[in-house]
Amino acid sequence: MVILSSDLPVRKISFRGRKSNKMGGKKSTPTPPEDFDKPFRNVDWNAKELLKSQLSGFQFNHPGISQFRILLHGPVGAGKSCIINSTESVFKGRIVVKAEEETSAGKSCTKTFNPASPLIDSDPDFITEPRPDDKVHCLVSVVPAASISQMAEDVIQKMKTVRKKAVSLGIPHVVLMTKIDCLGPLVKKDLSQVYKSRKIKEKMEVCSQRLGPPMKCIFPVSNYYEESEINEKKDVLILMALKEILFGFVKDYFEDGNI
């Protein structure tokens, strides 16, 4: 994050009387309100149990598929492990920590691939003919909302390279935009205002421009970081994103014959 500041002394100047036309006395443009009059996406905040039921019962009738594989990727500290734990927490009804989370700056607990040492076909773990169960069924990029604008270009390019390869294989791509409650008091105070927030929409637009996916493939979520109890609105946002991933993108991937 870059902060620009000035240490130059400033002299206050006051003008009395009428503003001269030569000075171009124009009215200042009012700052737009933090929220829209209407949400740009509709959310049923009372649908938590219905969403849980739908997701728990989701099945795809294919003899070669026993589980759905979703590949999470993103920069260190974006919330990849945390989204796994948050999802577990939603379905358990209590805060769960299964995937290890690393709070130390610059350190990741998830898998880091080394481009200098790629997986080759002579590797004992290399699968020459992957079964439907072995394939990735959806690519999910995890990015922090507050810092998407400042993410290093080399990181963005790496993520776009992965996305390009996934798309070429017919694998759907979705973005989970995390840490939305860090964008300002409106959403921090009340998560139900997420789709009325101008800042949220602006960050979604930046995310779309930098990474490539359309806005409809970007889902703002708020993970469990410091809470000790379940939050209904956090749960609904996570469940909504999961429903779109499974019932929309993954299902379409299967039905399009990509397995």
mmCIF file of C-alpha atoms in Angstrom:
data_model
loop_
_atom_site.group_PDB
_atom_site.id
_atom_site.type_symbol
_atom_site.label_atom_id
_atom_site.label_comp_id
_atom_site.label_asym_id
_atom_site.label_seq_id
_atom_site.Cartn_x
_atom_site.Cartn_y
_atom_site.Cartn_z
ATOM 1 C CA MET A 1 0.000 0.000 0.000
ATOM 2 C CA VAL A 2 1.403 3.416 -0.955
ATOM 3 C CA ILE A 3 0.563 6.454 1.142
ATOM 4 C CA LEU A 4 1.338 9.843 -0.356
ATOM 5 C CA SER A 5 1.826 12.700 2.051
ATOM 6 C CA SER A 6 3.288 16.186 2.023
ATOM 7 C CA ASP A 7 5.353 17.853 4.737
ATOM 8 C CA LEU A 8 5.308 21.265 3.058
ATOM 9 C CA PRO A 9 3.964 24.102 5.225
ATOM 10 C CA VAL A 10 0.497 25.297 4.336
ATOM 11 C CA ARG A 11 -0.719 28.846 4.851
ATOM 12 C CA LYS A 12 -4.414 29.259 5.459
ATOM 13 C CA ILE A 13 -5.949 31.982 3.303
ATOM 14 C CA SER A 14 -9.447 33.286 3.829
ATOM 15 C CA PHE A 15 -11.441 35.330 1.349
ATOM 16 C CA ARG A 16 -14.067 37.749 2.498
ATOM 17 C CA GLY A 17 -17.014 38.999 0.538
ATOM 18 C CA ARG A 18 -18.299 37.770 -2.799
ATOM 19 C CA LYS A 19 -16.233 35.371 -4.906
ATOM 20 C CA SER A 20 -14.839 36.948 -8.013
ATOM 21 C CA ASN A 21 -15.747 35.461 -11.364
ATOM 22 C CA LYS A 22 -12.049 35.670 -12.226
ATOM 23 C CA MET A 23 -11.314 33.224 -9.462
ATOM 24 C CA GLY A 24 -13.752 30.799 -11.024
ATOM 25 C CA GLY A 25 -15.872 30.401 -7.912
ATOM 26 C CA LYS A 26 -17.417 26.976 -8.580
ATOM 27 C CA LYS A 27 -19.338 24.904 -6.126
ATOM 28 C CA SER A 28 -17.440 21.864 -4.885
ATOM 29 C CA THR A 29 -18.752 18.487 -6.026
ATOM 30 C CA PRO A 30 -20.485 16.753 -3.105
ATOM 31 C CA THR A 31 -19.017 13.447 -1.992
ATOM 32 C CA PRO A 32 -21.305 10.581 -3.072
ATOM 33 C CA PRO A 33 -22.928 8.623 -0.245
ATOM 34 C CA GLU A 34 -21.197 5.450 0.904
ATOM 35 C CA ASP A 35 -24.164 3.290 -0.066
ATOM 36 C CA PHE A 36 -26.575 2.895 -2.982
ATOM 37 C CA ASP A 37 -30.308 3.370 -2.550
ATOM 38 C CA LYS A 38 -30.896 -0.237 -3.614
ATOM 39 C CA PRO A 39 -28.651 -3.325 -3.448
ATOM 40 C CA PHE A 40 -27.048 -4.319 -6.755
ATOM 41 C CA ARG A 41 -27.589 -7.991 -5.815
ATOM 42 C CA ASN A 42 -30.506 -9.472 -3.961
ATOM 43 C CA VAL A 43 -29.892 -11.563 -0.850
ATOM 44 C CA ASP A 44 -32.346 -13.459 1.330
ATOM 45 C CA TRP A 45 -30.688 -13.063 4.722
ATOM 46 C CA ASN A 46 -33.109 -15.568 6.252
ATOM 47 C CA ALA A 47 -32.208 -18.405 3.874
ATOM 48 C CA LYS A 48 -29.309 -19.904 5.842
ATOM 49 C CA GLU A 49 -30.970 -23.209 6.738
ATOM 50 C CA LEU A 50 -32.428 -23.616 3.252
ATOM 51 C CA LEU A 51 -29.008 -23.022 1.679
ATOM 52 C CA LYS A 52 -27.363 -25.504 4.053
ATOM 53 C CA SER A 53 -29.981 -28.104 3.203
ATOM 54 C CA GLN A 54 -29.581 -27.569 -0.541
ATOM 55 C CA LEU A 55 -25.791 -27.775 -0.391
ATOM 56 C CA SER A 56 -25.747 -30.791 1.917
ATOM 57 C CA GLY A 57 -27.988 -32.663 -0.502
ATOM 58 C CA PHE A 58 -26.198 -31.605 -3.686
ATOM 59 C CA GLN A 59 -25.311 -34.590 -5.857
ATOM 60 C CA PHE A 60 -24.281 -35.179 -9.420
ATOM 61 C CA ASN A 61 -25.106 -38.574 -10.826
ATOM 62 C CA HIS A 62 -21.888 -39.745 -12.396
ATOM 63 C CA PRO A 63 -20.291 -43.120 -11.626
ATOM 64 C CA GLY A 64 -16.764 -41.695 -11.660
ATOM 65 C CA ILE A 65 -17.355 -38.830 -9.236
ATOM 66 C CA SER A 66 -17.421 -39.328 -5.486
ATOM 67 C CA GLN A 67 -16.375 -35.797 -4.532
ATOM 68 C CA PHE A 68 -16.059 -32.332 -6.026
ATOM 69 C CA ARG A 69 -12.598 -30.822 -6.325
ATOM 70 C CA ILE A 70 -12.223 -27.070 -5.957
ATOM 71 C CA LEU A 71 -8.748 -25.549 -6.324
ATOM 72 C CA LEU A 72 -8.141 -22.452 -4.210
ATOM 73 C CA HIS A 73 -5.297 -20.160 -5.164
ATOM 74 C CA GLY A 74 -4.233 -16.642 -4.291
ATOM 75 C CA PRO A 75 -1.561 -14.554 -2.566
ATOM 76 C CA VAL A 76 -0.246 -15.202 0.942
ATOM 77 C CA GLY A 77 -2.669 -13.914 3.567
ATOM 78 C CA ALA A 78 -5.669 -13.707 1.230
ATOM 79 C CA GLY A 79 -7.678 -16.144 3.370
ATOM 80 C CA LYS A 80 -7.444 -19.492 1.555
ATOM 81 C CA SER A 81 -7.115 -21.637 4.688
ATOM 82 C CA CYS A 82 -9.551 -19.367 6.462
ATOM 83 C CA ILE A 83 -12.280 -19.879 3.857
ATOM 84 C CA ILE A 84 -11.944 -23.641 4.363
ATOM 85 C CA ASN A 85 -12.292 -23.237 8.124
ATOM 86 C CA SER A 86 -15.130 -20.735 7.748
ATOM 87 C CA THR A 87 -17.049 -23.132 5.499
ATOM 88 C CA GLU A 88 -16.579 -25.941 8.026
ATOM 89 C CA SER A 89 -17.791 -23.575 10.745
ATOM 90 C CA VAL A 90 -20.978 -22.789 8.821
ATOM 91 C CA PHE A 91 -21.971 -26.449 8.570
ATOM 92 C CA LYS A 92 -20.817 -27.396 12.079
ATOM 93 C CA GLY A 93 -22.589 -24.459 13.669
ATOM 94 C CA ARG A 94 -19.477 -23.533 15.658
ATOM 95 C CA ILE A 95 -16.047 -22.076 14.984
ATOM 96 C CA VAL A 96 -13.777 -24.754 13.482
ATOM 97 C CA VAL A 97 -10.052 -24.732 12.706
ATOM 98 C CA LYS A 98 -9.121 -27.707 10.523
ATOM 99 C CA ALA A 99 -6.891 -26.106 7.889
ATOM 100 C CA GLU A 100 -3.888 -24.486 9.539
ATOM 101 C CA GLU A 101 -3.907 -20.712 9.342
ATOM 102 C CA GLU A 102 -0.684 -18.715 9.497
ATOM 103 C CA THR A 103 -0.927 -15.224 10.930
ATOM 104 C CA SER A 104 2.769 -14.409 10.562
ATOM 105 C CA ALA A 105 3.341 -11.931 7.771
ATOM 106 C CA GLY A 106 4.715 -13.350 4.571
ATOM 107 C CA LYS A 107 4.332 -17.010 5.503
ATOM 108 C CA SER A 108 1.869 -19.410 3.947
ATOM 109 C CA CYS A 109 0.562 -22.727 5.238
ATOM 110 C CA THR A 110 -0.901 -23.797 1.909
ATOM 111 C CA LYS A 111 0.934 -25.475 -0.965
ATOM 112 C CA THR A 112 3.416 -23.379 -2.920
ATOM 113 C CA PHE A 113 4.328 -24.664 -6.377
ATOM 114 C CA ASN A 114 7.900 -24.257 -7.538
ATOM 115 C CA PRO A 115 8.038 -23.421 -11.273
ATOM 116 C CA ALA A 116 11.710 -24.449 -11.316
ATOM 117 C CA SER A 117 10.726 -27.960 -10.258
ATOM 118 C CA PRO A 118 7.537 -28.846 -12.149
ATOM 119 C CA LEU A 119 5.683 -32.135 -11.911
ATOM 120 C CA ILE A 120 6.864 -34.438 -14.708
ATOM 121 C CA ASP A 121 5.403 -37.645 -16.096
ATOM 122 C CA SER A 122 8.187 -39.732 -14.529
ATOM 123 C CA ASP A 123 7.150 -38.604 -11.053
ATOM 124 C CA PRO A 124 5.522 -41.462 -9.080
ATOM 125 C CA ASP A 125 2.598 -39.165 -8.196
ATOM 126 C CA PHE A 126 1.967 -38.131 -11.793
ATOM 127 C CA ILE A 127 -1.392 -39.390 -13.068
ATOM 128 C CA THR A 128 -1.144 -40.113 -16.782
ATOM 129 C CA GLU A 129 -4.856 -40.692 -17.283
ATOM 130 C CA PRO A 130 -6.743 -38.776 -14.584
ATOM 131 C CA ARG A 131 -10.170 -40.030 -13.618
ATOM 132 C CA PRO A 132 -13.059 -37.574 -13.209
ATOM 133 C CA ASP A 133 -12.410 -37.728 -9.451
ATOM 134 C CA ASP A 134 -8.802 -36.607 -9.969
ATOM 135 C CA LYS A 135 -9.579 -33.486 -11.978
ATOM 136 C CA VAL A 136 -10.139 -29.939 -10.744
ATOM 137 C CA HIS A 137 -13.811 -29.053 -11.203
ATOM 138 C CA CYS A 138 -13.592 -25.339 -10.387
ATOM 139 C CA LEU A 139 -10.781 -22.801 -9.927
ATOM 140 C CA VAL A 140 -11.419 -20.322 -7.119
ATOM 141 C CA SER A 141 -9.178 -17.283 -6.748
ATOM 142 C CA VAL A 142 -9.088 -15.874 -3.222
ATOM 143 C CA VAL A 143 -8.181 -12.180 -3.036
ATOM 144 C CA PRO A 144 -8.402 -9.634 -0.198
ATOM 145 C CA ALA A 145 -10.823 -6.837 -1.042
ATOM 146 C CA ALA A 146 -8.855 -4.032 0.587
ATOM 147 C CA SER A 147 -5.595 -4.722 -1.258
ATOM 148 C CA ILE A 148 -6.702 -5.940 -4.700
ATOM 149 C CA SER A 149 -5.770 -2.540 -6.152
ATOM 150 C CA GLN A 150 -2.252 -2.705 -4.674
ATOM 151 C CA MET A 151 -1.470 -6.348 -5.452
ATOM 152 C CA ALA A 152 1.896 -6.663 -7.208
ATOM 153 C CA GLU A 153 1.673 -7.011 -10.971
ATOM 154 C CA ASP A 154 3.763 -10.190 -10.959
ATOM 155 C CA VAL A 155 1.253 -11.813 -8.587
ATOM 156 C CA ILE A 156 -1.629 -10.727 -10.819
ATOM 157 C CA GLN A 157 0.128 -12.146 -13.880
ATOM 158 C CA LYS A 158 0.714 -15.502 -12.150
ATOM 159 C CA MET A 159 -2.958 -15.705 -11.214
ATOM 160 C CA LYS A 160 -4.024 -14.760 -14.749
ATOM 161 C CA THR A 161 -1.746 -17.461 -16.162
ATOM 162 C CA VAL A 162 -3.435 -20.075 -13.970
ATOM 163 C CA ARG A 163 -6.854 -18.726 -14.957
ATOM 164 C CA LYS A 164 -5.978 -18.826 -18.666
ATOM 165 C CA LYS A 165 -4.910 -22.460 -18.419
ATOM 166 C CA ALA A 166 -8.034 -23.410 -16.469
ATOM 167 C CA VAL A 167 -10.313 -21.700 -18.982
ATOM 168 C CA SER A 168 -8.538 -23.486 -21.853
ATOM 169 C CA LEU A 169 -9.412 -26.782 -20.148
ATOM 170 C CA GLY A 170 -13.032 -25.760 -19.683
ATOM 171 C CA ILE A 171 -12.610 -25.356 -15.918
ATOM 172 C CA PRO A 172 -14.833 -22.573 -14.536
ATOM 173 C CA HIS A 173 -13.223 -19.688 -12.643
ATOM 174 C CA VAL A 174 -14.716 -17.906 -9.641
ATOM 175 C CA VAL A 175 -13.326 -15.233 -7.313
ATOM 176 C CA LEU A 176 -13.973 -15.036 -3.576
ATOM 177 C CA MET A 177 -13.241 -11.496 -2.421
ATOM 178 C CA THR A 178 -12.388 -11.742 1.277
ATOM 179 C CA LYS A 179 -11.985 -9.290 4.164
ATOM 180 C CA ILE A 180 -14.836 -7.090 2.952
ATOM 181 C CA ASP A 181 -15.467 -5.852 6.491
ATOM 182 C CA CYS A 182 -12.132 -3.988 6.285
ATOM 183 C CA LEU A 183 -13.405 -1.641 3.578
ATOM 184 C CA GLY A 184 -15.244 0.777 5.800
ATOM 185 C CA PRO A 185 -17.751 1.277 8.616
ATOM 186 C CA LEU A 186 -20.867 0.574 6.528
ATOM 187 C CA VAL A 187 -20.156 -3.127 5.961
ATOM 188 C CA LYS A 188 -18.125 -3.596 9.143
ATOM 189 C CA LYS A 189 -21.142 -2.495 11.167
ATOM 190 C CA ASP A 190 -23.701 -4.473 9.164
ATOM 191 C CA LEU A 191 -22.778 -7.165 6.619
ATOM 192 C CA SER A 192 -26.276 -7.047 5.170
ATOM 193 C CA GLN A 193 -25.235 -3.754 3.532
ATOM 194 C CA VAL A 194 -22.590 -5.508 1.429
ATOM 195 C CA TYR A 195 -24.453 -5.165 -1.867
ATOM 196 C CA LYS A 196 -25.385 -1.551 -1.167
ATOM 197 C CA SER A 197 -21.765 -0.538 -0.609
ATOM 198 C CA ARG A 198 -20.110 1.574 -3.304
ATOM 199 C CA LYS A 199 -16.674 0.507 -2.075
ATOM 200 C CA ILE A 200 -17.532 -3.178 -2.426
ATOM 201 C CA LYS A 201 -18.755 -2.685 -5.977
ATOM 202 C CA GLU A 202 -15.692 -0.604 -6.855
ATOM 203 C CA LYS A 203 -13.382 -3.350 -5.559
ATOM 204 C CA MET A 204 -15.325 -5.972 -7.513
ATOM 205 C CA GLU A 205 -14.843 -3.879 -10.655
ATOM 206 C CA VAL A 206 -11.097 -3.574 -9.974
ATOM 207 C CA CYS A 207 -10.928 -7.327 -9.385
ATOM 208 C CA SER A 208 -12.695 -7.977 -12.684
ATOM 209 C CA GLN A 209 -10.376 -5.619 -14.564
ATOM 210 C CA ARG A 210 -7.153 -6.997 -13.048
ATOM 211 C CA LEU A 211 -7.906 -10.737 -12.996
ATOM 212 C CA GLY A 212 -10.308 -11.081 -15.908
ATOM 213 C CA PRO A 213 -13.538 -12.688 -14.619
ATOM 214 C CA PRO A 214 -16.867 -10.912 -15.136
ATOM 215 C CA MET A 215 -18.562 -9.294 -12.147
ATOM 216 C CA LYS A 216 -21.116 -12.112 -11.913
ATOM 217 C CA CYS A 217 -18.268 -14.510 -11.052
ATOM 218 C CA ILE A 218 -17.026 -12.442 -8.088
ATOM 219 C CA PHE A 219 -18.463 -13.067 -4.615
ATOM 220 C CA PRO A 220 -17.687 -10.915 -1.570
ATOM 221 C CA VAL A 221 -17.359 -12.963 1.639
ATOM 222 C CA SER A 222 -16.271 -12.396 5.218
ATOM 223 C CA ASN A 223 -14.292 -15.184 6.884
ATOM 224 C CA TYR A 224 -14.105 -15.997 10.571
ATOM 225 C CA TYR A 225 -10.890 -14.436 11.892
ATOM 226 C CA GLU A 226 -11.391 -13.342 15.481
ATOM 227 C CA GLU A 227 -14.939 -14.401 16.283
ATOM 228 C CA SER A 228 -15.721 -17.104 18.807
ATOM 229 C CA GLU A 229 -19.366 -17.418 17.769
ATOM 230 C CA ILE A 230 -21.213 -17.947 14.498
ATOM 231 C CA ASN A 231 -22.482 -14.903 12.594
ATOM 232 C CA GLU A 232 -25.632 -15.515 10.539
ATOM 233 C CA LYS A 233 -24.826 -12.938 7.864
ATOM 234 C CA LYS A 234 -21.289 -14.234 7.344
ATOM 235 C CA ASP A 235 -22.778 -17.694 6.937
ATOM 236 C CA VAL A 236 -25.302 -16.583 4.319
ATOM 237 C CA LEU A 237 -22.625 -14.896 2.179
ATOM 238 C CA ILE A 238 -20.417 -18.005 2.290
ATOM 239 C CA LEU A 239 -23.342 -20.326 1.548
ATOM 240 C CA MET A 240 -24.519 -18.159 -1.353
ATOM 241 C CA ALA A 241 -21.052 -18.274 -2.908
ATOM 242 C CA LEU A 242 -20.861 -22.059 -2.458
ATOM 243 C CA LYS A 243 -24.282 -22.537 -3.999
ATOM 244 C CA GLU A 244 -23.284 -20.548 -7.076
ATOM 245 C CA ILE A 245 -20.050 -22.535 -7.369
ATOM 246 C CA LEU A 246 -21.693 -25.965 -7.092
ATOM 247 C CA PHE A 247 -25.156 -25.491 -8.589
ATOM 248 C CA GLY A 248 -23.926 -23.142 -11.293
ATOM 249 C CA PHE A 249 -20.305 -23.422 -12.343
ATOM 250 C CA VAL A 250 -19.443 -26.998 -11.325
ATOM 251 C CA LYS A 251 -22.732 -28.408 -12.588
ATOM 252 C CA ASP A 252 -22.282 -26.629 -15.924
ATOM 253 C CA TYR A 253 -18.735 -27.985 -16.134
ATOM 254 C CA PHE A 254 -20.052 -31.543 -15.829
ATOM 255 C CA GLU A 255 -23.012 -31.034 -18.134
ATOM 256 C CA ASP A 256 -20.778 -29.534 -20.819
ATOM 257 C CA GLY A 257 -18.954 -32.850 -21.007
ATOM 258 C CA ASN A 258 -15.649 -31.685 -19.525
ATOM 259 C CA ILE A 259 -15.318 -34.855 -17.445
#
